[in-house]
Amino acid sequence: MPYRIFSKAGWDITVATPGGKAPTLDQLSLGISGGMPRKRREVKHYLDSIADVLAHPVALDIVNPDDFDLIFYPGGHGPMEDLAYDPTSGALLAHRLASRHPLALLCHAPAAILGATGPDGRSPFAGRKMTGLSNREELLNRFARKAPWLLEDKLKEAGVDYSKTLLPLRPYVVVDGNLYTGQNPQSSEKLAERLVADISKNSAN
């Protein structure tokens, strides 16, 4: 998982949430879309090992994105429930995108861009190449039957140049300048490793 990969790279990690509330584990992430049973057990064990860190996040509204080499939004259905409508998160994302410093969103996390608005009233992400959980992948979850909208549809409506892998639940990463996106949980390691490689290379230059 990205947190573990970033930690092994020696990075200092700050966990931030709206209002500084402890994040809730999306149990569907530990379902079929999260990979094979052994992989899901491994993820659950690692999350338990960092439970104290996750229990004490900082508040998103006091985060200065310019203080960080990377802004990373993990997946889960949470972004569709709150970050898609959060103006603080939206402003942070718009600022980060314009800054040309690395910004990464995984799985459902691209839903958070729906809270970002440019000076012209349009999404600052319009025209950018991105991926995110596909409609077909979402329909593998029970949640999809209750969801008022699906991520792939909303990204396209926002003007994003959306793409996805031909086969569901396969790793797929899209990089467009400073914007990095991963399609699904299976993309998490590939996305994190690409970020570590690119940021380490740029730091060495």
Tab-separated table of C-alpha atoms in Angstrom, residues 30-190:
chain	number	residue	atom	x	y	z
A	30	LEU	CA	-11.403	-5.139	1.748
A	31	GLY	CA	-13.903	-6.862	-0.535
A	32	ILE	CA	-13.396	-8.422	-3.960
A	33	SER	CA	-12.173	-5.189	-5.560
A	34	GLY	CA	-9.364	-5.011	-2.987
A	35	GLY	CA	-7.594	-8.066	-4.369
A	36	MET	CA	-7.105	-11.652	-3.313
A	37	PRO	CA	-7.929	-12.683	0.307
A	38	ARG	CA	-4.267	-12.911	1.307
A	39	LYS	CA	-3.619	-9.405	-0.005
A	40	ARG	CA	-6.635	-8.022	1.805
A	41	ARG	CA	-5.526	-9.606	5.086
A	42	GLU	CA	-2.083	-8.080	4.622
A	43	VAL	CA	-3.583	-4.631	4.074
A	44	LYS	CA	-5.836	-4.962	7.119
A	45	HIS	CA	-2.867	-6.029	9.276
A	46	TYR	CA	-0.805	-3.043	8.131
A	47	LEU	CA	-3.672	-0.626	8.773
A	48	ASP	CA	-3.928	-2.020	12.289
A	49	SER	CA	-0.195	-1.393	12.762
A	50	ILE	CA	-0.568	2.319	11.978
A	51	ALA	CA	-3.900	2.739	13.773
A	52	ASP	CA	-2.497	5.315	16.198
A	53	VAL	CA	-1.325	7.545	13.348
A	54	LEU	CA	-4.669	7.270	11.599
A	55	ALA	CA	-6.513	8.033	14.819
A	56	HIS	CA	-4.860	11.466	15.161
A	57	PRO	CA	-4.880	13.280	11.796
A	58	VAL	CA	-4.384	17.012	11.442
A	59	ALA	CA	-7.190	19.217	10.177
A	60	LEU	CA	-7.129	19.756	6.432
A	61	ASP	CA	-7.854	23.480	6.761
A	62	ILE	CA	-4.505	24.119	8.482
A	63	VAL	CA	-2.475	22.247	5.868
A	64	ASN	CA	-0.239	24.363	3.645
A	65	PRO	CA	0.240	22.255	0.504
A	66	ASP	CA	3.440	24.125	-0.320
A	67	ASP	CA	5.075	22.527	2.726
A	68	PHE	CA	4.892	19.071	1.136
A	69	ASP	CA	6.751	17.381	-1.693
A	70	LEU	CA	3.649	15.335	-2.465
A	71	ILE	CA	-0.068	15.649	-1.857
A	72	PHE	CA	-1.635	12.172	-2.001
A	73	TYR	CA	-5.339	11.323	-1.732
A	74	PRO	CA	-6.048	7.632	-1.028
A	75	GLY	CA	-9.133	5.788	-2.226
A	76	GLY	CA	-12.258	4.406	-0.587
A	77	HIS	CA	-15.798	5.736	-0.924
A	78	GLY	CA	-15.135	8.573	1.528
A	79	PRO	CA	-14.102	11.076	-1.175
A	80	MET	CA	-17.442	10.532	-2.931
A	81	GLU	CA	-19.325	11.207	0.302
A	82	ASP	CA	-17.491	14.283	1.580
A	83	LEU	CA	-14.428	15.503	-0.345
A	84	ALA	CA	-16.400	15.891	-3.578
A	85	TYR	CA	-18.314	18.679	-1.804
A	86	ASP	CA	-15.561	20.056	0.437
A	87	PRO	CA	-14.480	23.593	-0.539
A	88	THR	CA	-11.325	23.438	1.610
A	89	SER	CA	-10.155	20.306	-0.162
A	90	GLY	CA	-11.227	21.716	-3.521
A	91	ALA	CA	-9.177	24.889	-2.996
A	92	LEU	CA	-6.166	22.837	-1.903
A	93	LEU	CA	-6.384	20.660	-5.019
A	94	ALA	CA	-6.763	23.625	-7.372
A	95	HIS	CA	-3.768	25.347	-5.778
A	96	ARG	CA	-1.666	22.203	-5.902
A	97	LEU	CA	-2.474	21.502	-9.543
A	98	ALA	CA	-1.452	25.031	-10.523
A	99	SER	CA	1.737	24.825	-8.457
A	100	ARG	CA	3.186	22.110	-10.727
A	101	HIS	CA	4.241	20.107	-7.659
A	102	PRO	CA	3.179	16.438	-7.479
A	103	LEU	CA	-0.457	15.655	-6.774
A	104	ALA	CA	-1.728	12.067	-6.733
A	105	LEU	CA	-5.210	10.585	-6.422
A	106	LEU	CA	-6.018	6.883	-6.184
A	107	CYS	CA	-9.125	4.858	-7.003
A	108	HIS	CA	-12.185	6.841	-5.724
A	109	ALA	CA	-10.051	9.819	-4.652
A	110	PRO	CA	-10.415	11.681	-7.985
A	111	ALA	CA	-13.961	12.398	-6.800
A	112	ALA	CA	-12.369	15.136	-4.689
A	113	ILE	CA	-11.641	17.204	-7.805
A	114	LEU	CA	-15.384	17.838	-8.089
A	115	GLY	CA	-14.961	20.282	-5.197
A	116	ALA	CA	-12.376	22.325	-7.113
A	117	THR	CA	-13.373	25.368	-9.154
A	118	GLY	CA	-11.172	27.631	-11.257
A	119	PRO	CA	-11.497	31.434	-11.624
A	120	ASP	CA	-13.683	30.886	-14.685
A	121	GLY	CA	-16.082	28.648	-12.786
A	122	ARG	CA	-14.900	25.527	-14.594
A	123	SER	CA	-12.974	22.640	-13.153
A	124	PRO	CA	-9.216	23.315	-13.202
A	125	PHE	CA	-8.885	19.606	-14.024
A	126	ALA	CA	-10.838	19.909	-17.276
A	127	GLY	CA	-8.724	18.643	-20.149
A	128	ARG	CA	-6.244	16.876	-17.879
A	129	LYS	CA	-5.523	13.189	-18.445
A	130	MET	CA	-6.796	11.151	-15.492
A	131	THR	CA	-8.114	7.786	-14.439
A	132	GLY	CA	-10.163	6.592	-11.474
A	133	LEU	CA	-12.409	3.706	-10.538
A	134	SER	CA	-14.418	2.743	-13.607
A	135	ASN	CA	-18.175	2.234	-13.718
A	136	ARG	CA	-17.654	-1.459	-14.402
A	137	GLU	CA	-15.423	-1.824	-11.357
A	138	GLU	CA	-17.825	0.133	-9.155
A	139	LEU	CA	-20.667	-2.160	-10.157
A	140	LEU	CA	-18.759	-5.050	-8.573
A	141	ASN	CA	-19.531	-3.440	-5.197
A	142	ARG	CA	-22.899	-3.449	-3.424
A	143	PHE	CA	-22.425	0.284	-2.867
A	144	ALA	CA	-23.052	1.013	-6.550
A	145	ARG	CA	-26.716	0.109	-6.216
A	146	LYS	CA	-27.161	2.974	-3.742
A	147	ALA	CA	-24.734	5.482	-5.240
A	148	PRO	CA	-26.375	8.613	-6.691
A	149	TRP	CA	-23.549	8.849	-9.235
A	150	LEU	CA	-20.541	6.938	-10.488
A	151	LEU	CA	-17.025	8.344	-10.567
A	152	GLU	CA	-16.205	7.657	-14.220
A	153	ASP	CA	-19.364	9.516	-15.289
A	154	LYS	CA	-18.653	12.529	-13.084
A	155	LEU	CA	-15.036	12.847	-14.211
A	156	LYS	CA	-16.141	12.905	-17.833
A	157	GLU	CA	-18.827	15.485	-17.037
A	158	ALA	CA	-16.134	17.663	-15.429
A	159	GLY	CA	-14.246	17.669	-18.722
A	160	VAL	CA	-11.482	15.291	-17.633
A	161	ASP	CA	-9.725	13.330	-20.386
A	162	TYR	CA	-10.596	10.034	-18.707
A	163	SER	CA	-9.080	6.668	-19.614
A	164	LYS	CA	-9.078	3.192	-18.094
A	165	THR	CA	-7.579	-0.231	-18.570
A	166	LEU	CA	-9.434	-2.609	-20.890
A	167	LEU	CA	-9.786	-5.253	-18.183
A	168	PRO	CA	-11.236	-4.294	-14.779
A	169	LEU	CA	-9.206	-4.656	-11.591
A	170	ARG	CA	-5.887	-4.432	-13.408
A	171	PRO	CA	-3.167	-1.885	-12.488
A	172	TYR	CA	-3.388	1.340	-14.473
A	173	VAL	CA	-1.647	4.655	-13.806
A	174	VAL	CA	-1.950	7.912	-15.718
A	175	VAL	CA	0.578	10.740	-15.415
A	176	ASP	CA	-0.148	14.185	-16.834
A	177	GLY	CA	2.535	16.648	-15.791
A	178	ASN	CA	2.384	16.956	-11.999
A	179	LEU	CA	-0.923	15.056	-11.834
A	180	TYR	CA	-0.774	11.331	-11.040
A	181	THR	CA	-3.823	9.056	-10.863
A	182	GLY	CA	-4.343	5.335	-10.282
A	183	GLN	CA	-7.506	3.569	-11.414
A	184	ASN	CA	-8.197	1.061	-8.654
A	185	PRO	CA	-6.768	-0.650	-5.544
A	186	GLN	CA	-4.629	-2.842	-7.780
A	187	SER	CA	-2.920	0.332	-9.024
A	188	SER	CA	-1.825	1.480	-5.573
A	189	GLU	CA	1.653	-0.033	-5.521
A	190	LYS	CA	2.417	0.937	-9.115
